[in-house]
PDB file of C-alpha atoms in Angstrom:
ATOM      1  CA  UNK A 602     -25.225  48.733  -4.445  1.00 90.00           C
ATOM      2  CA  UNK A 603     -22.047  47.692  -2.648  1.00 93.00           C
ATOM      3  CA  UNK A 604     -22.282  43.975  -1.937  1.00 93.00           C
ATOM      4  CA  UNK A 605     -18.857  43.059  -0.593  1.00 95.00           C
ATOM      5  CA  UNK A 606     -15.620  44.582   0.646  1.00 95.00           C
ATOM      6  CA  UNK A 607     -12.259  43.172   1.636  1.00 94.00           C
ATOM      7  CA  UNK A 608      -9.032  44.415   3.204  1.00 95.00           C
ATOM      8  CA  UNK A 609      -5.746  42.615   2.740  1.00 94.00           C
ATOM      9  CA  UNK A 610      -2.052  43.239   3.340  1.00 92.00           C
ATOM     10  CA  UNK A 611      -1.285  41.367   0.136  1.00 91.00           C
ATOM     11  CA  UNK A 612      -0.761  38.080   1.927  1.00 91.00           C
ATOM     12  CA  UNK A 613      -3.586  37.600   4.408  1.00 92.00           C
ATOM     13  CA  UNK A 614      -7.218  38.646   4.439  1.00 93.00           C
ATOM     14  CA  UNK A 615      -7.622  41.116   7.306  1.00 93.00           C
ATOM     15  CA  UNK A 616     -11.399  41.487   7.021  1.00 90.00           C
ATOM     16  CA  UNK A 617     -14.303  41.056   4.633  1.00 92.00           C
ATOM     17  CA  UNK A 618     -18.010  41.650   4.728  1.00 89.00           C
ATOM     18  CA  UNK A 619     -20.618  42.675   5.450  1.00 89.00           C
ATOM     19  CA  UNK A 620     -21.308  38.920   5.077  1.00 89.00           C
ATOM     20  CA  UNK A 621     -19.041  35.977   4.358  1.00 87.00           C
ATOM     21  CA  UNK A 622     -18.599  35.255   0.670  1.00 90.00           C
ATOM     22  CA  UNK A 623     -16.036  32.543   0.236  1.00 91.00           C
ATOM     23  CA  UNK A 624     -16.248  32.617  -3.538  1.00 91.00           C
ATOM     24  CA  UNK A 625     -15.465  36.332  -3.794  1.00 92.00           C
ATOM     25  CA  UNK A 626     -12.796  36.121  -1.103  1.00 93.00           C
ATOM     26  CA  UNK A 627     -10.981  33.357  -2.956  1.00 93.00           C
ATOM     27  CA  UNK A 628     -11.347  35.158  -6.293  1.00 93.00           C
ATOM     28  CA  UNK A 629      -9.813  38.325  -4.858  1.00 94.00           C
ATOM     29  CA  UNK A 630      -7.055  36.698  -2.820  1.00 94.00           C
ATOM     30  CA  UNK A 631      -6.070  34.035  -5.371  1.00 93.00           C
ATOM     31  CA  UNK A 632      -6.683  35.722  -8.722  1.00 93.00           C
ATOM     32  CA  UNK A 633      -6.517  39.486  -8.288  1.00 94.00           C
ATOM     33  CA  UNK A 634      -4.141  40.228  -5.408  1.00 94.00           C
ATOM     34  CA  UNK A 635      -1.159  38.421  -7.032  1.00 93.00           C
ATOM     35  CA  UNK A 636      -1.557  40.675 -10.086  1.00 91.00           C
ATOM     36  CA  UNK A 637      -1.714  43.937  -8.158  1.00 91.00           C
ATOM     37  CA  UNK A 638       1.219  46.228  -8.834  1.00 86.00           C
ATOM     38  CA  UNK A 639       4.097  46.214  -6.357  1.00 82.00           C
ATOM     39  CA  UNK A 640       3.998  50.004  -6.338  1.00 81.00           C
ATOM     40  CA  UNK A 641       2.773  51.793  -3.241  1.00 79.00           C
ATOM     41  CA  UNK A 642      -0.233  53.258  -5.036  1.00 88.00           C
ATOM     42  CA  UNK A 643      -2.604  51.734  -7.578  1.00 90.00           C
ATOM     43  CA  UNK A 644      -6.300  52.184  -8.381  1.00 91.00           C
ATOM     44  CA  UNK A 645      -8.182  49.997 -10.805  1.00 92.00           C
ATOM     45  CA  UNK A 646     -11.640  48.724 -11.754  1.00 93.00           C
ATOM     46  CA  UNK A 647     -12.294  45.190 -13.000  1.00 93.00           C
ATOM     47  CA  UNK A 648     -15.590  44.463 -14.733  1.00 91.00           C
ATOM     48  CA  UNK A 649     -17.647  41.331 -15.246  1.00 86.00           C
ATOM     49  CA  UNK A 650     -21.157  40.763 -16.560  1.00 81.00           C
ATOM     50  CA  UNK A 651     -22.717  41.019 -13.111  1.00 84.00           C
ATOM     51  CA  UNK A 652     -20.442  43.228 -11.028  1.00 92.00           C
ATOM     52  CA  UNK A 653     -17.510  45.606 -10.825  1.00 95.00           C
ATOM     53  CA  UNK A 654     -14.513  45.168  -8.528  1.00 94.00           C
ATOM     54  CA  UNK A 655     -12.781  48.388  -7.534  1.00 95.00           C
ATOM     55  CA  UNK A 656      -9.538  48.258  -5.621  1.00 95.00           C
ATOM     56  CA  UNK A 657      -6.964  50.654  -4.271  1.00 94.00           C
ATOM     57  CA  UNK A 658      -3.488  49.814  -3.065  1.00 93.00           C
ATOM     58  CA  UNK A 659      -2.194  52.302  -0.541  1.00 91.00           C
ATOM     59  CA  UNK A 660       1.148  51.417   1.038  1.00 89.00           C
ATOM     60  CA  UNK A 661       1.097  47.763   2.077  1.00 90.00           C
ATOM     61  CA  UNK A 662      -2.712  47.459   2.238  1.00 94.00           C
ATOM     62  CA  UNK A 663      -5.231  46.826  -0.543  1.00 95.00           C
ATOM     63  CA  UNK A 664      -8.897  47.812  -0.220  1.00 96.00           C
ATOM     64  CA  UNK A 665     -11.517  46.122  -2.371  1.00 96.00           C
ATOM     65  CA  UNK A 666     -15.091  47.180  -3.131  1.00 96.00           C
ATOM     66  CA  UNK A 667     -17.456  44.897  -5.047  1.00 95.00           C
ATOM     67  CA  UNK A 668     -20.567  46.612  -6.391  1.00 94.00           C
ATOM     68  CA  UNK A 669     -23.304  46.207  -8.962  1.00 92.00           C
ATOM     69  CA  UNK A 670     -22.599  47.751 -12.349  1.00 89.00           C
ATOM     70  CA  UNK A 671     -25.263  50.430 -11.913  1.00 87.00           C
ATOM     71  CA  UNK A 672     -23.765  51.707  -8.657  1.00 87.00           C
ATOM     72  CA  UNK A 673     -22.054  55.069  -9.067  1.00 88.00           C
ATOM     73  CA  UNK A 674     -18.286  54.723  -9.298  1.00 90.00           C
ATOM     74  CA  UNK A 675     -17.653  57.940  -7.374  1.00 90.00           C
ATOM     75  CA  UNK A 676     -19.565  56.428  -4.443  1.00 92.00           C
ATOM     76  CA  UNK A 677     -17.452  53.251  -4.612  1.00 94.00           C
ATOM     77  CA  UNK A 678     -14.199  55.245  -4.566  1.00 93.00           C
ATOM     78  CA  UNK A 679     -15.515  57.440  -1.740  1.00 92.00           C
ATOM     79  CA  UNK A 680     -16.283  54.204   0.151  1.00 93.00           C
ATOM     80  CA  UNK A 681     -12.751  52.919  -0.387  1.00 94.00           C
ATOM     81  CA  UNK A 682     -11.182  56.227   0.699  1.00 94.00           C
ATOM     82  CA  UNK A 683     -13.343  56.325   3.836  1.00 93.00           C
ATOM     83  CA  UNK A 684     -12.573  52.668   4.602  1.00 93.00           C
ATOM     84  CA  UNK A 685      -8.850  53.355   4.220  1.00 94.00           C
ATOM     85  CA  UNK A 686      -9.019  56.424   6.452  1.00 93.00           C
ATOM     86  CA  UNK A 687     -10.796  54.532   9.233  1.00 93.00           C
ATOM     87  CA  UNK A 688      -8.658  51.408   8.941  1.00 93.00           C
ATOM     88  CA  UNK A 689      -5.444  53.457   8.985  1.00 90.00           C
ATOM     89  CA  UNK A 690      -6.393  54.707  12.443  1.00 91.00           C
ATOM     90  CA  UNK A 691      -6.887  51.175  13.757  1.00 87.00           C
ATOM     91  CA  UNK A 692      -4.042  49.976  15.965  1.00 83.00           C
ATOM     92  CA  UNK A 693      -4.843  46.248  15.862  1.00 87.00           C
ATOM     93  CA  UNK A 694      -4.811  45.557  12.123  1.00 87.00           C
ATOM     94  CA  UNK A 695      -5.348  41.810  12.647  1.00 86.00           C
ATOM     95  CA  UNK A 696      -8.543  42.182  14.691  1.00 88.00           C
ATOM     96  CA  UNK A 697     -10.817  40.601  12.073  1.00 87.00           C
ATOM     97  CA  UNK A 698     -14.003  41.018  14.135  1.00 89.00           C
ATOM     98  CA  UNK A 699     -13.475  44.775  14.626  1.00 91.00           C
ATOM     99  CA  UNK A 700     -12.426  45.214  11.008  1.00 93.00           C
ATOM    100  CA  UNK A 701     -15.584  43.473   9.829  1.00 92.00           C
ATOM    101  CA  UNK A 702     -17.694  45.844  11.908  1.00 93.00           C
ATOM    102  CA  UNK A 703     -15.940  48.752  10.199  1.00 94.00           C
ATOM    103  CA  UNK A 704     -16.693  47.268   6.771  1.00 93.00           C
ATOM    104  CA  UNK A 705     -20.356  46.682   7.627  1.00 94.00           C
ATOM    105  CA  UNK A 706     -20.724  50.242   8.923  1.00 93.00           C
ATOM    106  CA  UNK A 707     -19.180  51.708   5.763  1.00 93.00           C
ATOM    107  CA  UNK A 708     -21.223  49.488   3.431  1.00 94.00           C
ATOM    108  CA  UNK A 709     -24.462  50.523   5.130  1.00 93.00           C
ATOM    109  CA  UNK A 710     -23.401  54.156   4.953  1.00 92.00           C
ATOM    110  CA  UNK A 711     -22.507  54.154   1.261  1.00 92.00           C
ATOM    111  CA  UNK A 712     -25.523  52.118   0.187  1.00 91.00           C
ATOM    112  CA  UNK A 713     -27.670  55.011   1.400  1.00 88.00           C
ATOM    113  CA  UNK A 714     -28.306  57.203  -1.669  1.00 80.00           C
ATOM    114  CA  UNK A 715     -28.287  60.318   0.515  1.00 80.00           C
ATOM    115  CA  UNK A 716     -24.565  59.890   1.181  1.00 74.00           C
ATOM    116  CA  UNK A 717     -23.762  60.993  -2.367  1.00 67.00           C
ATOM    117  CA  UNK A 718     -23.649  64.804  -2.441  1.00 67.00           C
ATOM    118  CA  UNK A 719     -24.199  64.922  -6.195  1.00 61.00           C
ATOM    119  CA  UNK A 720     -27.226  62.655  -5.854  1.00 60.00           C
ATOM    120  CA  UNK A 721     -28.560  64.942  -3.122  1.00 60.00           C
ATOM    121  CA  UNK A 722     -28.058  67.966  -5.372  1.00 65.00           C
ATOM    122  CA  UNK A 723     -29.742  66.172  -8.282  1.00 62.00           C
ATOM    123  CA  UNK A 724     -32.663  65.228  -6.040  1.00 60.00           C
ATOM    124  CA  UNK A 725     -32.978  68.843  -4.919  1.00 63.00           C
ATOM    125  CA  UNK A 726     -32.787  70.001  -8.533  1.00 65.00           C
ATOM    126  CA  UNK A 727     -35.482  67.488  -9.465  1.00 64.00           C
ATOM    127  CA  UNK A 728     -37.625  68.789  -6.619  1.00 69.00           C
ATOM    128  CA  UNK A 729     -37.071  72.397  -7.709  1.00 69.00           C
ATOM    129  CA  UNK A 730     -37.787  71.420 -11.322  1.00 68.00           C
ATOM    130  CA  UNK A 731     -41.033  69.706 -10.318  1.00 70.00           C
ATOM    131  CA  UNK A 732     -42.040  72.786  -8.330  1.00 76.00           C
ATOM    132  CA  UNK A 733     -41.244  75.060 -11.274  1.00 73.00           C
ATOM    133  CA  UNK A 734     -43.184  72.863 -13.685  1.00 68.00           C
ATOM    134  CA  UNK A 735     -46.138  72.874 -11.273  1.00 72.00           C
ATOM    135  CA  UNK A 736     -45.948  76.677 -11.016  1.00 70.00           C
ATOM    136  CA  UNK A 737     -45.751  77.003 -14.801  1.00 72.00           C
ATOM    137  CA  UNK A 738     -48.809  74.759 -15.139  1.00 68.00           C
ATOM    138  CA  UNK A 739     -50.655  76.981 -12.670  1.00 70.00           C
ATOM    139  CA  UNK A 740     -49.594  80.094 -14.579  1.00 70.00           C
ATOM    140  CA  UNK A 741     -50.682  78.560 -17.866  1.00 66.00           C
ATOM    141  CA  UNK A 742     -53.975  77.503 -16.311  1.00 68.00           C
ATOM    142  CA  UNK A 743     -54.418  81.045 -14.962  1.00 67.00           C
ATOM    143  CA  UNK A 744     -53.558  82.355 -18.421  1.00 65.00           C
ATOM    144  CA  UNK A 745     -56.238  80.152 -19.960  1.00 62.00           C
ATOM    145  CA  UNK A 746     -58.762  81.504 -17.445  1.00 68.00           C
ATOM    146  CA  UNK A 747     -57.694  85.063 -18.298  1.00 68.00           C
ATOM    147  CA  UNK A 748     -58.053  84.237 -21.971  1.00 71.00           C
ATOM    148  CA  UNK A 749     -61.541  82.889 -21.286  1.00 74.00           C
ATOM    149  CA  UNK A 750     -62.376  86.038 -19.324  1.00 72.00           C
ATOM    150  CA  UNK A 751     -61.047  88.209 -22.123  1.00 71.00           C
ATOM    151  CA  UNK A 752     -63.036  86.226 -24.671  1.00 77.00           C
ATOM    152  CA  UNK A 753     -66.193  86.568 -22.559  1.00 77.00           C
ATOM    153  CA  UNK A 754     -65.593  90.310 -22.175  1.00 78.00           C
ATOM    154  CA  UNK A 755     -65.035  90.634 -25.902  1.00 76.00           C
ATOM    155  CA  UNK A 756     -68.249  88.734 -26.625  1.00 78.00           C
ATOM    156  CA  UNK A 757     -70.148  90.996 -24.218  1.00 77.00           C
ATOM    157  CA  UNK A 758     -68.684  94.033 -25.937  1.00 80.00           C
ATOM    158  CA  UNK A 759     -69.728  92.698 -29.330  1.00 80.00           C
ATOM    159  CA  UNK A 760     -73.191  91.877 -27.977  1.00 78.00           C
ATOM    160  CA  UNK A 761     -73.426  95.399 -26.550  1.00 74.00           C
ATOM    161  CA  UNK A 762     -72.447  96.857 -29.894  1.00 77.00           C
ATOM    162  CA  UNK A 763     -75.032  94.706 -31.676  1.00 76.00           C
ATOM    163  CA  UNK A 764     -77.662  95.762 -29.131  1.00 74.00           C
ATOM    164  CA  UNK A 765     -76.708  99.411 -29.601  1.00 77.00           C
ATOM    165  CA  UNK A 766     -76.977  99.049 -33.375  1.00 78.00           C
ATOM    166  CA  UNK A 767     -80.325  97.273 -33.022  1.00 76.00           C
ATOM    167  CA  UNK A 768     -81.592  99.954 -30.639  1.00 77.00           C
ATOM    168  CA  UNK A 769     -80.534 102.696 -33.044  1.00 81.00           C
ATOM    169  CA  UNK A 770     -82.282 100.970 -35.939  1.00 80.00           C
ATOM    170  CA  UNK A 771     -85.415 100.451 -33.816  1.00 79.00           C
ATOM    171  CA  UNK A 772     -85.328 104.113 -32.770  1.00 79.00           C
ATOM    172  CA  UNK A 773     -85.013 105.206 -36.390  1.00 82.00           C
ATOM    173  CA  UNK A 774     -87.904 102.958 -37.401  1.00 82.00           C
ATOM    174  CA  UNK A 775     -90.079 104.318 -34.593  1.00 83.00           C
ATOM    175  CA  UNK A 776     -89.167 107.883 -35.582  1.00 83.00           C
ATOM    176  CA  UNK A 777     -90.112 107.172 -39.190  1.00 87.00           C
ATOM    177  CA  UNK A 778     -93.399 105.680 -38.044  1.00 84.00           C
ATOM    178  CA  UNK A 779     -94.096 108.760 -35.888  1.00 83.00           C
ATOM    179  CA  UNK A 780     -93.317 111.064 -38.811  1.00 88.00           C
ATOM    180  CA  UNK A 781     -95.502 109.032 -41.168  1.00 84.00           C
ATOM    181  CA  UNK A 782     -98.323 108.992 -38.641  1.00 87.00           C
ATOM    182  CA  UNK A 783     -97.879 112.725 -38.107  1.00 84.00           C
ATOM    183  CA  UNK A 784     -98.012 113.388 -41.817  1.00 85.00           C
ATOM    184  CA  UNK A 785    -101.113 111.213 -42.157  1.00 88.00           C
ATOM    185  CA  UNK A 786    -102.770 113.045 -39.244  1.00 88.00           C
ATOM    186  CA  UNK A 787    -101.877 116.390 -40.793  1.00 87.00           C
ATOM    187  CA  UNK A 788    -103.295 115.308 -44.152  1.00 84.00           C
ATOM    188  CA  UNK A 789    -106.472 114.010 -42.526  1.00 87.00           C
ATOM    189  CA  UNK A 790    -106.822 117.169 -40.393  1.00 83.00           C
ATOM    190  CA  UNK A 791    -106.290 119.369 -43.447  1.00 86.00           C
ATOM    191  CA  UNK A 792    -108.892 117.355 -45.326  1.00 81.00           C
ATOM    192  CA  UNK A 793    -111.355 117.660 -42.448  1.00 80.00           C
ATOM    193  CA  UNK A 794    -110.809 121.433 -42.286  1.00 81.00           C
ATOM    194  CA  UNK A 795    -111.280 121.800 -46.033  1.00 81.00           C
ATOM    195  CA  UNK A 796    -114.471 119.731 -45.938  1.00 80.00           C
ATOM    196  CA  UNK A 797    -115.775 121.752 -42.970  1.00 76.00           C
ATOM    197  CA  UNK A 798    -115.096 125.066 -44.759  1.00 75.00           C
ATOM    198  CA  UNK A 799    -116.721 123.883 -47.948  1.00 74.00           C
ATOM    199  CA  UNK A 800    -119.747 122.646 -46.058  1.00 72.00           C
ATOM    200  CA  UNK A 801    -120.002 125.871 -44.103  1.00 72.00           C
ATOM    201  CA  UNK A 802    -119.908 128.007 -47.241  1.00 75.00           C
ATOM    202  CA  UNK A 803    -122.678 126.060 -48.891  1.00 69.00           C
ATOM    203  CA  UNK A 804    -120.633 124.202 -51.397  1.00 65.00           C
ATOM    204  CA  UNK A 805    -120.983 124.220 -54.357  1.00 66.00           C
ATOM    205  CA  UNK A 806    -122.792 127.623 -54.534  1.00 67.00           C
ATOM    206  CA  UNK A 807    -120.887 129.191 -51.667  1.00 65.00           C
ATOM    207  CA  UNK A 808    -124.056 131.176 -50.893  1.00 67.00           C
ATOM    208  CA  UNK A 809    -123.096 131.569 -47.266  1.00 67.00           C
ATOM    209  CA  UNK A 810    -119.702 132.888 -48.037  1.00 69.00           C
ATOM    210  CA  UNK A 811    -120.663 135.785 -50.360  1.00 63.00           C
ATOM    211  CA  UNK A 812    -121.178 133.728 -53.476  1.00 54.00           C
ATOM    212  CA  UNK A 813    -123.553 134.822 -56.363  1.00 51.00           C
ATOM    213  CA  UNK A 814    -127.385 134.579 -55.869  1.00 48.00           C
ATOM    214  CA  UNK A 815    -129.974 133.734 -58.484  1.00 47.00           C
ATOM    215  CA  UNK A 816    -132.373 136.434 -59.817  1.00 45.00           C
TER     216      UNK A 816
END
């Protein structure tokens, strides 16, 4: 996040904030400003273990932005450009109170993550990605259910085939039994007829059926 900002004409501090920080103000005014190029334009980033100091010299004014190392540099430079644009329109450059209000407003604005267009796009992409992943999970889950349905249908088909085979075998067995029983009945009936004929003819002499008689 942006923790401190300062505007100077190279000689005097015109404003700093959003809160007073004497240590940073002295560091910038006494150590950094004297080393800034005399050219009309210069942009540079100074790094330490805990923070980064970005500054831009534009004409006679120098704009400083102190931020944590993890804060996006493009946001820091956008902050400086916006601060310069607003300050350039100010008529009373030495109005420290008004200048501080400008700094506080800009710091609050650029510490809001939604101010960064790329961050907004990334957040939207993350949201779209999460939605897509959720939809893919639903599709995969639906696919698993379809697979289960297909497997169940296949098992029913196999069971139906097994039942059909079993029914055919049972039908064949019953048919064989009917044939065997029919044959047995035919044999028995034939035997009964033969016995009845023999008995009617007076077996064994067959005297009733025109057999020989004794003299």
